Short mmCIF file of C-alpha atoms and ligand atoms in Angstrom, two decimals:
data_model
loop_
_atom_site.label_atom_id
_atom_site.label_comp_id
_atom_site.label_asym_id
_atom_site.label_seq_id
_atom_site.Cartn_x
_atom_site.Cartn_y
_atom_site.Cartn_z
CA MET A 1 -0.07 -0.11 -0.08
CA THR A 2 2.64 2.30 1.09
CA LYS A 3 4.67 1.66 -2.12
CA PHE A 4 1.36 2.40 -4.17
CA ILE A 5 1.02 5.81 -2.43
CA SER A 6 4.56 6.64 -3.11
CA ILE A 7 4.37 5.80 -6.79
CA CYS A 8 1.16 7.95 -7.11
CA ALA A 9 3.03 10.81 -5.28
CA LEU A 10 5.67 10.48 -7.96
CA VAL A 11 3.46 10.28 -10.92
CA THR A 12 1.89 13.43 -9.36
CA SER A 13 5.05 15.34 -9.00
CA ILE A 14 6.12 14.26 -12.72
CA LEU A 15 2.74 15.61 -14.07
CA LEU A 16 2.84 18.90 -12.30
CA LEU A 17 6.67 19.25 -13.23
CA THR A 18 5.96 18.59 -16.95
CA SER A 19 2.36 20.35 -17.28
CA GLY A 20 3.41 23.46 -14.95
CA ARG A 21 1.16 24.46 -12.13
CA PRO A 22 -1.98 23.03 -11.92
CA VAL A 23 -5.02 24.97 -13.47
CA LYS A 24 -6.78 27.10 -10.83
CA THR A 25 -10.55 27.20 -11.10
CA TYR A 26 -11.73 30.25 -12.98
CA SER A 27 -8.49 30.50 -14.97
CA GLU A 28 -8.83 27.59 -17.48
CA LEU A 29 -8.49 28.25 -20.95
CA TYR A 30 -12.13 28.53 -21.91
CA ARG A 31 -13.30 29.91 -18.59
CA PRO A 32 -15.35 33.12 -19.07
CA GLN A 33 -13.56 35.93 -17.17
CA PHE A 34 -16.37 38.38 -16.78
CA HIS A 35 -19.40 36.33 -17.78
CA PHE A 36 -20.93 34.05 -14.86
CA SER A 37 -20.51 30.46 -15.40
CA PRO A 38 -20.52 27.71 -12.52
CA GLU A 39 -17.45 26.72 -10.76
CA LYS A 40 -18.32 23.02 -12.14
CA ASN A 41 -20.94 21.06 -13.87
CA TRP A 42 -23.76 21.86 -16.36
CA MET A 43 -25.69 25.19 -16.26
CA ASN A 44 -28.68 26.17 -18.62
CA ASP A 45 -31.61 28.91 -18.02
CA PRO A 46 -31.29 31.90 -15.66
CA ASP A 47 -34.10 31.48 -13.31
CA GLY A 48 -35.71 33.47 -10.48
CA LEU A 49 -34.16 36.81 -11.43
CA VAL A 50 -35.09 39.06 -8.64
CA TYR A 51 -33.47 42.28 -6.82
CA TYR A 52 -33.76 42.60 -3.01
CA GLU A 53 -31.87 44.45 -0.28
CA GLY A 54 -29.07 45.57 -2.50
CA GLU A 55 -28.65 42.03 -4.18
CA TYR A 56 -29.19 40.83 -7.58
CA HIS A 57 -30.28 37.12 -7.36
CA LEU A 58 -29.13 34.81 -10.21
CA PHE A 59 -30.52 31.41 -9.84
CA TYR A 60 -30.01 29.02 -12.67
CA GLN A 61 -30.84 25.43 -14.15
CA TYR A 62 -27.97 23.36 -12.72
CA ASN A 63 -26.99 19.76 -12.66
CA PRO A 64 -24.89 19.02 -9.42
CA LYS A 65 -24.41 15.38 -10.62
CA GLY A 66 -22.34 16.21 -13.82
CA ASN A 67 -21.37 18.09 -17.06
CA GLU A 68 -24.33 17.23 -19.07
CA TRP A 69 -28.12 18.26 -18.81
CA GLY A 70 -30.42 16.38 -16.58
CA TYR A 71 -31.28 16.23 -12.50
CA MET A 72 -32.24 20.03 -12.45
CA HIS A 73 -31.75 21.80 -9.33
CA TRP A 74 -31.55 25.70 -8.92
CA GLY A 75 -27.96 26.68 -8.52
CA HIS A 76 -27.66 30.33 -7.01
CA ALA A 77 -25.26 33.28 -7.07
CA VAL A 78 -25.72 36.88 -5.95
CA SER A 79 -24.21 40.25 -6.93
CA THR A 80 -24.39 43.76 -5.72
CA ASP A 81 -23.30 45.19 -9.11
CA LEU A 82 -24.48 42.51 -11.77
CA VAL A 83 -20.66 42.12 -12.50
CA HIS A 84 -19.12 40.20 -9.65
CA TRP A 85 -20.95 37.16 -8.63
CA LYS A 86 -20.71 35.26 -5.25
CA ASN A 87 -21.56 31.55 -5.52
CA LEU A 88 -24.18 30.28 -3.03
CA PRO A 89 -25.19 26.65 -2.06
CA ILE A 90 -28.05 24.99 -4.36
CA ALA A 91 -31.39 26.74 -3.53
CA ILE A 92 -34.07 24.51 -4.92
CA TYR A 93 -34.12 20.61 -4.98
CA PRO A 94 -36.33 18.39 -6.93
CA ASP A 95 -39.68 17.45 -5.34
CA ASN A 96 -40.91 14.30 -3.99
CA ASN A 97 -37.29 13.08 -3.15
CA SER A 98 -37.05 12.49 -6.78
CA THR A 99 -33.72 10.89 -7.91
CA ASP A 100 -34.95 10.72 -11.54
CA LYS A 101 -33.02 12.65 -14.20
CA VAL A 102 -36.30 14.38 -15.12
CA LYS A 103 -39.23 13.42 -13.04
CA CYS A 104 -40.20 16.25 -10.56
CA THR A 105 -36.91 17.94 -11.07
CA ALA A 106 -36.75 22.01 -10.45
CA TRP A 107 -36.97 23.47 -13.97
CA SER A 108 -37.20 26.96 -14.90
CA GLY A 109 -39.23 29.90 -13.24
CA SER A 110 -39.04 33.20 -11.76
CA ALA A 111 -39.09 35.11 -8.14
CA ILE A 112 -40.67 38.12 -6.72
CA VAL A 113 -40.51 39.89 -3.37
CA ASP A 114 -43.75 39.40 -1.15
CA LYS A 115 -43.62 43.04 -0.22
CA ASN A 116 -47.12 42.95 1.56
CA ASN A 117 -46.80 39.71 3.24
CA VAL A 118 -49.96 38.66 0.96
CA THR A 119 -48.81 34.76 1.29
CA GLY A 120 -48.50 35.15 5.04
CA LEU A 121 -45.08 33.32 4.89
CA GLN A 122 -43.08 36.21 6.50
CA GLU A 123 -41.35 35.07 9.63
CA GLY A 124 -38.88 37.70 10.63
CA SER A 125 -38.10 41.28 9.34
CA TYR A 126 -36.97 40.22 5.70
CA LYS A 127 -39.65 40.09 3.26
CA THR A 128 -40.38 36.60 1.65
CA LEU A 129 -38.95 35.85 -1.28
CA LEU A 130 -41.07 33.67 -3.51
CA ALA A 131 -39.88 31.26 -6.28
CA PHE A 132 -42.29 29.88 -8.67
CA TYR A 133 -40.91 27.07 -10.53
CA THR A 134 -41.87 24.26 -12.69
CA SER A 135 -41.65 20.70 -11.07
CA ARG A 136 -41.18 18.97 -14.25
CA GLY A 137 -44.43 16.66 -14.63
CA CYS A 138 -45.35 17.43 -11.03
CA GLY A 139 -47.00 21.14 -11.67
CA GLN A 140 -46.21 24.48 -11.10
CA ARG A 141 -44.66 24.91 -7.56
CA LEU A 142 -43.89 27.64 -5.27
CA ALA A 143 -40.76 27.79 -2.89
CA TYR A 144 -40.02 30.66 -0.41
CA SER A 145 -37.25 32.09 1.41
CA ASN A 146 -37.22 34.14 4.80
CA ASP A 147 -33.68 35.00 4.81
CA LYS A 148 -32.77 36.95 1.55
CA GLY A 149 -32.66 33.83 -0.45
CA ARG A 150 -30.26 31.85 1.51
CA THR A 151 -32.37 28.74 2.44
CA TRP A 152 -35.49 27.79 0.64
CA LYS A 153 -38.73 26.00 2.03
CA LYS A 154 -41.40 24.23 -0.30
CA TYR A 155 -44.90 25.75 0.10
CA ALA A 156 -47.28 23.25 1.79
CA GLY A 157 -50.08 23.94 -0.65
CA ASN A 158 -47.88 22.72 -3.95
CA PRO A 159 -48.47 22.24 -6.71
CA ILE A 160 -50.24 25.76 -7.19
CA ILE A 161 -51.20 24.73 -10.65
CA PRO A 162 -51.26 20.99 -11.29
CA GLU A 163 -50.17 19.83 -14.69
CA ALA A 164 -53.24 18.52 -16.59
CA PRO A 165 -52.44 14.87 -18.04
CA GLY A 166 -50.80 14.84 -21.36
CA GLU A 167 -50.27 18.72 -21.16
CA GLU A 168 -46.58 20.28 -21.26
CA THR A 169 -46.36 23.26 -18.89
CA ARG A 170 -43.37 24.98 -17.77
CA ASP A 171 -41.26 28.29 -16.90
CA PRO A 172 -43.83 30.45 -14.97
CA LYS A 173 -43.02 34.06 -14.99
CA VAL A 174 -44.71 36.18 -12.31
CA PHE A 175 -45.19 39.93 -11.86
CA TRP A 176 -47.58 42.48 -10.55
CA TYR A 177 -49.99 44.21 -12.65
CA LYS A 178 -50.95 47.34 -10.90
CA PRO A 179 -53.90 48.45 -12.90
CA GLY A 180 -56.00 45.37 -11.96
CA ASN A 181 -54.59 45.00 -8.65
CA HIS A 182 -53.43 41.37 -9.24
CA TRP A 183 -50.43 39.25 -10.06
CA VAL A 184 -50.14 37.68 -13.68
CA MET A 185 -48.23 34.36 -14.35
CA VAL A 186 -47.22 33.48 -18.06
CA LEU A 187 -46.45 29.93 -18.57
CA TYR A 188 -45.30 28.09 -21.54
CA ARG A 189 -48.20 25.48 -22.42
CA MET A 190 -48.98 22.92 -25.02
CA PRO A 191 -52.47 22.48 -24.36
CA GLY A 192 -53.85 19.14 -24.64
CA GLY A 193 -50.42 18.04 -25.76
CA ASP A 194 -51.17 19.54 -29.29
CA LYS A 195 -48.00 20.93 -30.68
CA ALA A 196 -49.99 23.32 -32.92
CA LYS A 197 -51.70 24.94 -29.84
CA GLU A 198 -48.34 25.56 -27.99
CA GLY A 199 -47.62 29.11 -26.81
CA ILE A 200 -47.87 31.11 -23.98
CA SER A 201 -50.84 30.86 -21.29
CA ILE A 202 -51.63 34.01 -19.14
CA TYR A 203 -53.10 33.29 -15.59
CA SER A 204 -54.01 35.98 -12.76
CA SER A 205 -54.14 35.83 -8.92
CA THR A 206 -54.96 37.78 -5.75
CA ASP A 207 -53.07 35.73 -3.27
CA LEU A 208 -50.22 34.12 -5.37
CA ALA A 209 -51.40 30.75 -4.43
CA HIS A 210 -54.45 30.35 -6.26
CA TRP A 211 -54.52 31.01 -10.24
CA THR A 212 -57.25 31.46 -12.83
CA PHE A 213 -56.56 30.71 -16.50
CA GLU A 214 -57.36 33.97 -18.59
CA SER A 215 -55.93 33.47 -22.22
CA HIS A 216 -53.62 31.76 -24.46
CA ILE A 217 -51.28 32.86 -27.29
CA THR A 218 -49.81 30.66 -29.97
CA GLY A 219 -46.50 30.42 -31.49
CA TYR A 220 -44.24 30.81 -28.73
CA TYR A 221 -41.89 28.16 -27.19
CA GLU A 222 -40.66 28.16 -23.54
CA CYS A 223 -39.12 30.51 -21.03
CA PRO A 224 -41.75 33.64 -21.61
CA ASP A 225 -41.21 37.20 -20.21
CA LEU A 226 -43.72 39.96 -20.32
CA PHE A 227 -43.03 43.39 -19.29
CA THR A 228 -43.50 47.13 -20.13
CA LEU A 229 -40.93 49.74 -21.60
CA PRO A 230 -41.26 53.21 -22.14
CA LEU A 231 -40.90 54.28 -25.82
CA ASP A 232 -38.21 56.65 -26.18
CA GLY A 233 -37.89 57.23 -22.53
CA ASP A 234 -41.46 58.66 -22.36
CA SER A 235 -43.30 57.06 -19.46
CA ALA A 236 -46.51 58.37 -20.72
CA LYS A 237 -45.79 56.02 -23.82
CA MET A 238 -45.55 52.75 -22.06
CA LYS A 239 -45.70 49.46 -24.49
CA TRP A 240 -45.73 45.69 -23.47
CA ALA A 241 -43.36 43.28 -24.96
CA LEU A 242 -44.05 39.52 -24.86
CA LEU A 243 -40.71 37.23 -25.33
CA GLY A 244 -40.11 33.71 -25.99
CA GLY A 245 -37.44 31.44 -25.27
CA ASP A 246 -35.46 32.30 -28.35
CA GLY A 247 -35.82 36.03 -27.54
CA SER A 248 -38.18 36.82 -30.46
CA TYR A 249 -40.83 39.29 -29.31
CA MET A 250 -43.94 41.06 -30.16
CA LEU A 251 -45.06 44.49 -28.95
CA GLY A 252 -48.54 45.35 -27.89
CA ASP A 253 -51.03 46.08 -25.33
CA PHE A 254 -51.99 43.91 -22.23
CA ASP A 255 -55.06 44.57 -20.12
CA GLY A 256 -53.94 41.93 -17.23
CA LYS A 257 -55.59 39.24 -18.97
CA HIS A 258 -55.08 39.29 -22.71
CA PHE A 259 -52.05 40.44 -24.68
CA THR A 260 -52.88 42.22 -28.10
CA PRO A 261 -49.99 42.42 -30.45
CA GLU A 262 -49.55 45.43 -32.46
CA SER A 263 -46.43 44.09 -34.28
CA GLY A 264 -45.16 41.00 -35.90
CA LYS A 265 -42.27 38.98 -34.30
CA LYS A 266 -38.95 40.63 -33.83
CA VAL A 267 -35.68 39.17 -33.48
CA LEU A 268 -33.75 40.11 -30.22
CA ASP A 269 -30.54 38.48 -30.95
CA TYR A 270 -28.85 37.36 -34.14
CA GLY A 271 -26.34 34.99 -32.66
CA GLN A 272 -26.42 31.42 -32.23
CA ASN A 273 -26.09 30.98 -28.66
CA PHE A 274 -28.65 33.44 -26.87
CA TYR A 275 -31.63 31.65 -25.26
CA ALA A 276 -34.03 31.47 -22.19
CA ALA A 277 -33.47 35.29 -21.60
CA GLN A 278 -35.24 36.64 -18.60
CA THR A 279 -35.43 40.12 -16.81
CA TRP A 280 -34.91 41.17 -13.11
CA SER A 281 -38.09 41.46 -11.08
CA ASN A 282 -38.01 44.56 -8.68
CA ALA A 283 -34.59 46.03 -10.19
CA PRO A 284 -33.84 49.51 -8.90
CA ASP A 285 -34.63 52.59 -10.75
CA GLY A 286 -37.07 50.73 -12.75
CA LYS A 287 -34.46 49.54 -14.99
CA ARG A 288 -35.38 46.35 -17.24
CA ILE A 289 -32.26 44.23 -16.99
CA GLN A 290 -32.12 40.91 -18.88
CA ILE A 291 -29.82 38.10 -18.93
CA ALA A 292 -29.70 34.92 -21.08
CA TRP A 293 -27.94 31.35 -21.33
CA MET A 294 -25.44 30.96 -24.10
CA ARG A 295 -27.22 27.77 -25.31
CA GLU A 296 -25.27 25.15 -27.16
CA SER A 297 -21.90 26.86 -26.35
CA LYS A 298 -18.85 24.40 -26.23
CA TYR A 299 -16.09 24.42 -23.60
CA PRO A 300 -13.74 21.63 -24.49
CA GLY A 301 -11.80 19.97 -21.59
CA MET A 302 -13.60 22.32 -18.98
CA PRO A 303 -14.99 21.32 -15.59
CA PHE A 304 -18.21 23.22 -16.34
CA THR A 305 -20.85 23.47 -19.42
CA GLY A 306 -22.63 26.75 -19.60
CA GLN A 307 -22.15 30.59 -19.26
CA MET A 308 -24.79 33.54 -19.09
CA SER A 309 -24.59 36.51 -21.58
CA PHE A 310 -23.32 39.68 -20.16
CA PRO A 311 -26.32 41.41 -18.43
CA THR A 312 -28.08 44.34 -20.84
CA GLU A 313 -30.23 47.05 -20.00
CA LEU A 314 -33.29 47.28 -22.08
CA SER A 315 -34.95 50.20 -24.00
CA LEU A 316 -37.50 50.63 -26.70
CA LYS A 317 -36.69 53.31 -29.19
CA SER A 318 -38.36 54.48 -32.50
CA THR A 319 -36.66 53.38 -35.49
CA PRO A 320 -37.70 53.99 -39.47
CA ASP A 321 -39.03 50.46 -39.17
CA GLY A 322 -41.19 51.09 -36.02
CA PRO A 323 -40.45 50.48 -32.25
CA ARG A 324 -37.60 48.02 -31.41
CA ILE A 325 -36.07 46.75 -28.25
CA PHE A 326 -32.32 48.03 -27.79
CA ARG A 327 -29.75 46.10 -25.47
CA THR A 328 -26.63 47.61 -24.09
CA PRO A 329 -24.05 46.13 -21.59
CA VAL A 330 -24.90 47.45 -18.16
CA SER A 331 -23.11 50.37 -17.37
CA GLU A 332 -21.32 48.77 -14.22
CA ILE A 333 -18.97 47.07 -16.68
CA SER A 334 -16.75 50.21 -16.59
CA SER A 335 -15.83 48.91 -13.14
CA LEU A 336 -13.72 46.10 -14.80
CA TYR A 337 -12.05 48.64 -17.00
CA GLY A 338 -8.16 47.89 -17.11
CA LYS A 339 -5.69 49.56 -19.62
CA LYS A 340 -7.27 51.73 -22.32
CA MET A 341 -6.22 52.76 -25.67
CA ASP A 342 -8.15 55.10 -28.09
CA LYS A 343 -7.63 56.48 -31.47
CA THR A 344 -9.89 58.99 -33.26
CA ASP A 345 -10.24 60.46 -36.49
CA LYS A 346 -7.95 58.23 -38.62
CA ASN A 347 -8.31 57.43 -42.16
CA ILE A 348 -7.41 53.93 -42.83
CA ILE A 349 -6.35 52.86 -46.35
CA PRO A 350 -5.98 49.29 -47.23
CA GLY A 351 -2.28 47.79 -47.64
CA LEU A 352 -0.86 50.99 -46.17
CA LYS A 353 1.63 50.63 -43.46
CA ASN A 354 0.44 50.78 -39.78
CA TYR A 355 -3.13 50.89 -40.74
CA ASN A 356 -3.85 48.36 -38.30
CA LEU A 357 -4.94 50.58 -35.46
CA LEU A 358 -5.31 47.59 -33.20
CA LYS A 359 -1.60 46.46 -33.75
CA GLY A 360 0.07 46.07 -30.33
CA ILE A 361 -2.97 45.22 -28.07
CA HIS A 362 -2.86 41.86 -26.69
CA ASN A 363 -5.72 40.88 -24.60
CA GLU A 364 -8.10 37.98 -24.40
CA CYS A 365 -10.71 40.02 -22.58
CA VAL A 366 -11.87 43.29 -24.03
CA ARG A 367 -14.40 45.78 -24.87
CA ILE A 368 -13.92 47.46 -28.10
CA THR A 369 -15.96 50.38 -29.29
CA GLY A 370 -16.05 52.14 -32.39
CA VAL A 371 -17.62 54.53 -34.93
CA PHE A 372 -16.68 53.70 -38.34
CA ASP A 373 -17.68 55.94 -41.33
CA VAL A 374 -17.91 53.20 -44.33
CA LYS A 375 -16.47 55.86 -47.04
CA SER A 376 -15.43 53.77 -50.02
CA SER A 377 -14.87 50.52 -48.21
CA ASN A 378 -16.46 47.45 -49.36
CA MET A 379 -15.85 45.55 -46.49
CA PHE A 380 -14.21 46.07 -43.23
CA GLY A 381 -13.86 44.49 -40.12
CA ILE A 382 -11.99 43.46 -36.69
CA THR A 383 -10.24 40.17 -36.39
CA VAL A 384 -9.55 39.02 -32.67
CA ARG A 385 -7.66 36.15 -31.22
CA LYS A 386 -5.23 35.85 -34.08
CA SER A 387 -1.66 35.12 -34.20
CA ARG A 388 1.01 34.51 -37.00
CA LYS A 389 -0.12 31.08 -36.79
CA GLU A 390 -3.93 31.41 -36.30
CA ALA A 391 -6.31 33.25 -38.53
CA GLY A 392 -8.48 34.58 -35.40
CA THR A 393 -12.11 35.15 -35.57
CA GLU A 394 -13.39 37.90 -37.84
CA ILE A 395 -16.28 40.26 -37.33
CA SER A 396 -16.97 41.82 -40.83
CA TYR A 397 -19.37 44.39 -42.39
CA ASP A 398 -20.24 43.89 -45.68
CA VAL A 399 -21.18 47.61 -47.05
CA LYS A 400 -23.00 46.41 -50.17
CA LYS A 401 -25.00 43.80 -48.61
CA GLN A 402 -25.40 45.89 -45.45
CA LEU A 403 -24.79 42.71 -43.27
CA LEU A 404 -22.70 41.88 -40.24
CA THR A 405 -21.30 38.52 -39.92
CA CYS A 406 -19.39 36.80 -36.88
CA ILE A 407 -18.72 33.01 -36.46
CA GLY A 408 -21.50 31.88 -38.96
CA SER A 409 -24.06 34.39 -37.65
CA GLN A 410 -25.22 37.08 -39.83
CA MET A 411 -27.39 40.34 -39.09
CA PRO A 412 -28.76 43.08 -41.47
CA LEU A 413 -27.41 46.30 -40.52
CA ALA A 414 -27.86 49.52 -42.05
CA PRO A 415 -25.30 52.76 -41.77
CA VAL A 416 -26.65 55.64 -39.84
CA ASN A 417 -25.65 58.72 -41.67
CA ASN A 418 -23.00 56.41 -43.44
CA LYS A 419 -21.75 55.33 -40.04
CA ILE A 420 -21.56 51.93 -38.37
CA LYS A 421 -21.25 51.87 -34.47
CA LEU A 422 -19.89 48.74 -32.98
CA ASP A 423 -19.67 47.90 -29.33
CA ILE A 424 -17.95 44.53 -28.84
CA LEU A 425 -17.32 42.50 -25.74
CA VAL A 426 -14.71 39.74 -26.12
CA ASP A 427 -14.26 36.99 -23.33
CA ARG A 428 -12.42 34.03 -23.44
CA ALA A 429 -15.34 31.97 -24.83
CA SER A 430 -17.82 34.32 -26.16
CA ILE A 431 -18.13 37.33 -28.44
CA GLU A 432 -21.21 39.88 -28.06
CA ILE A 433 -21.87 42.62 -30.68
CA PHE A 434 -23.99 45.31 -29.93
CA ALA A 435 -24.44 47.40 -33.22
CA ASN A 436 -25.77 50.89 -33.72
CA ASN A 437 -26.29 51.52 -30.16
CA GLY A 438 -27.64 48.08 -29.32
CA GLU A 439 -30.40 48.11 -31.86
CA LYS A 440 -29.04 44.81 -33.18
CA VAL A 441 -27.12 42.19 -31.38
CA ILE A 442 -25.30 38.96 -31.82
CA THR A 443 -24.41 36.73 -28.91
CA ASP A 444 -21.97 33.85 -30.13
CA ASN A 445 -19.77 31.34 -28.39
CA PHE A 446 -16.25 30.60 -29.49
CA THR A 447 -13.21 28.67 -28.54
CA PRO A 448 -10.22 30.73 -29.72
CA ALA A 449 -6.82 29.24 -30.02
CA GLU A 450 -4.48 29.47 -27.13
CA GLN A 451 -1.98 32.24 -27.15
CA ALA A 452 -3.60 33.89 -30.09
CA ASP A 453 -4.01 37.41 -28.64
CA ASP A 454 -3.25 39.80 -31.75
CA MET A 455 -6.16 42.01 -33.11
CA GLU A 456 -6.56 43.49 -36.45
CA LEU A 457 -8.66 46.38 -37.92
CA TRP A 458 -8.94 46.00 -41.64
CA THR A 459 -10.50 47.55 -44.75
CA HIS A 460 -10.99 45.73 -48.29
CA GLY A 461 -11.89 47.86 -51.41
CA GLY A 462 -11.38 51.33 -50.25
CA GLU A 463 -11.06 53.64 -47.37
CA LEU A 464 -12.50 53.55 -43.91
CA MET A 465 -12.79 56.51 -41.80
CA VAL A 466 -12.36 55.54 -38.12
CA ASP A 467 -14.35 58.20 -36.09
CA SER A 468 -13.30 56.77 -32.90
CA LEU A 469 -12.16 53.45 -31.50
CA GLU A 470 -11.48 52.61 -27.96
CA VAL A 471 -10.10 49.41 -26.30
CA HIS A 472 -10.84 48.90 -22.83
CA GLU A 473 -9.00 45.73 -21.11
CA ILE A 474 -11.77 43.82 -18.92
CA LYS A 475 -10.26 42.80 -15.69
CA SER A 476 -11.51 39.15 -14.57
CA ILE A 477 -14.38 39.16 -12.00
CA TRP A 478 -13.09 35.98 -10.22
CA ARG A 479 -9.48 37.40 -9.08
CA GLU A 480 -9.83 40.44 -6.70
C1 FRU B 1 -35.09 25.85 -21.76
C2 FRU B 1 -35.76 24.75 -20.82
C3 FRU B 1 -36.99 25.06 -20.14
C4 FRU B 1 -37.09 24.27 -18.99
C5 FRU B 1 -35.46 24.12 -18.57
C6 FRU B 1 -35.06 22.60 -18.27
O1 FRU B 1 -33.97 25.70 -21.88
O2 FRU B 1 -36.04 23.71 -21.63
O3 FRU B 1 -38.01 25.24 -20.76
O4 FRU B 1 -37.90 24.67 -17.84
O5 FRU B 1 -34.79 24.34 -19.98
O6 FRU B 1 -33.75 22.68 -17.83
#
């Protein structure tokens, strides 16, 4: 036995000597440095987003048993600034002592603060936090916390909405509807198990425990959200937005029971990895803050699978095509800024020496913001994570086709006064592009080559005027 232990120790030392220091958690090759990811194991949807007593709660679909989907629990983290996250113990466990991969596991949902103790569940001085979640196949359920979300109990009257046999129902999002003095729940539902009827059902309640079915709107799938935004910042012009799991949304009116669309469906994100977006309940200053799961992202060899998008603030703005939801990274990102470099009023001409204004910047995690006058350029772009050996990843704008492309994602984008505005977040495993003040967004995952950290700004076919270009190094949220 002693011989076996010393052989193991020897092998470990050799491994450490040959591979350098062991990799620390949150420093791994594809570990997001300023996006939330779980220390280990599988994560999907954000759940139970609620702000209370200075803390943004982020719960999430979590498999404590491994790096693939299943055995869903609600993992938990909190933040005071939407940027730095503190991991907390698992909040919600499967029901009925289920050890099954699916049955009665804790699927997605939302959370609110029971400000007036309507449920009567408050015990101490803290308001009760209520989490509405789907217990897969076991109905919509309620869990509550009397200690600012640190520990959770299951409500004795569960399920609050039983699942009808043969139906699929999930992902309750609950909010207060002031004009009607009642709460509203939007719930993904496939009535009678009929795929043609799938969509979002709307329920109402005056006590948060008993719910009345009001209406159903078809053409949506999973993870609904419903909220108001002021048009062009004017609180006299509030509009409702109804969103589905892929972020697509309709604008319209809502009377507390029925949603009446006034537009067709719009795209919220043109990338391949934006899904199950939700907004925070009770966020300060009436802000509408959203975060999404970067679905189907790859993290080869990592101890975790899954990361969240960077939180964005939503606004509704008039455009020549009608009102649209705009998304911009929350302003708190500036607390992560490291070194800065900026270049303004530079005309770049293809092929000329020193035309790459991004030469000499070597960082894996950056925010790049630029205003580009397309002038006579046919195509221009920024390539990140390149090296002499590696081609890197291109973000390119085709001036004739008015198309922005990145990692196989494409979005139509028209210049405004001949100018394209880009705000790009690059982390170790993701690229988010907010174009023209957040009117159009691409959220993509990538796995760049190790040590390839050059950047290039380029133009083909003609001149490009760089009105402004700023690069901020983004510091890791995990090492302070
Ligand atoms: C969306 C989703 C939800 C469900 C959860 C299960 O990604 O399928 O509809 O509640 O994931 O993990």
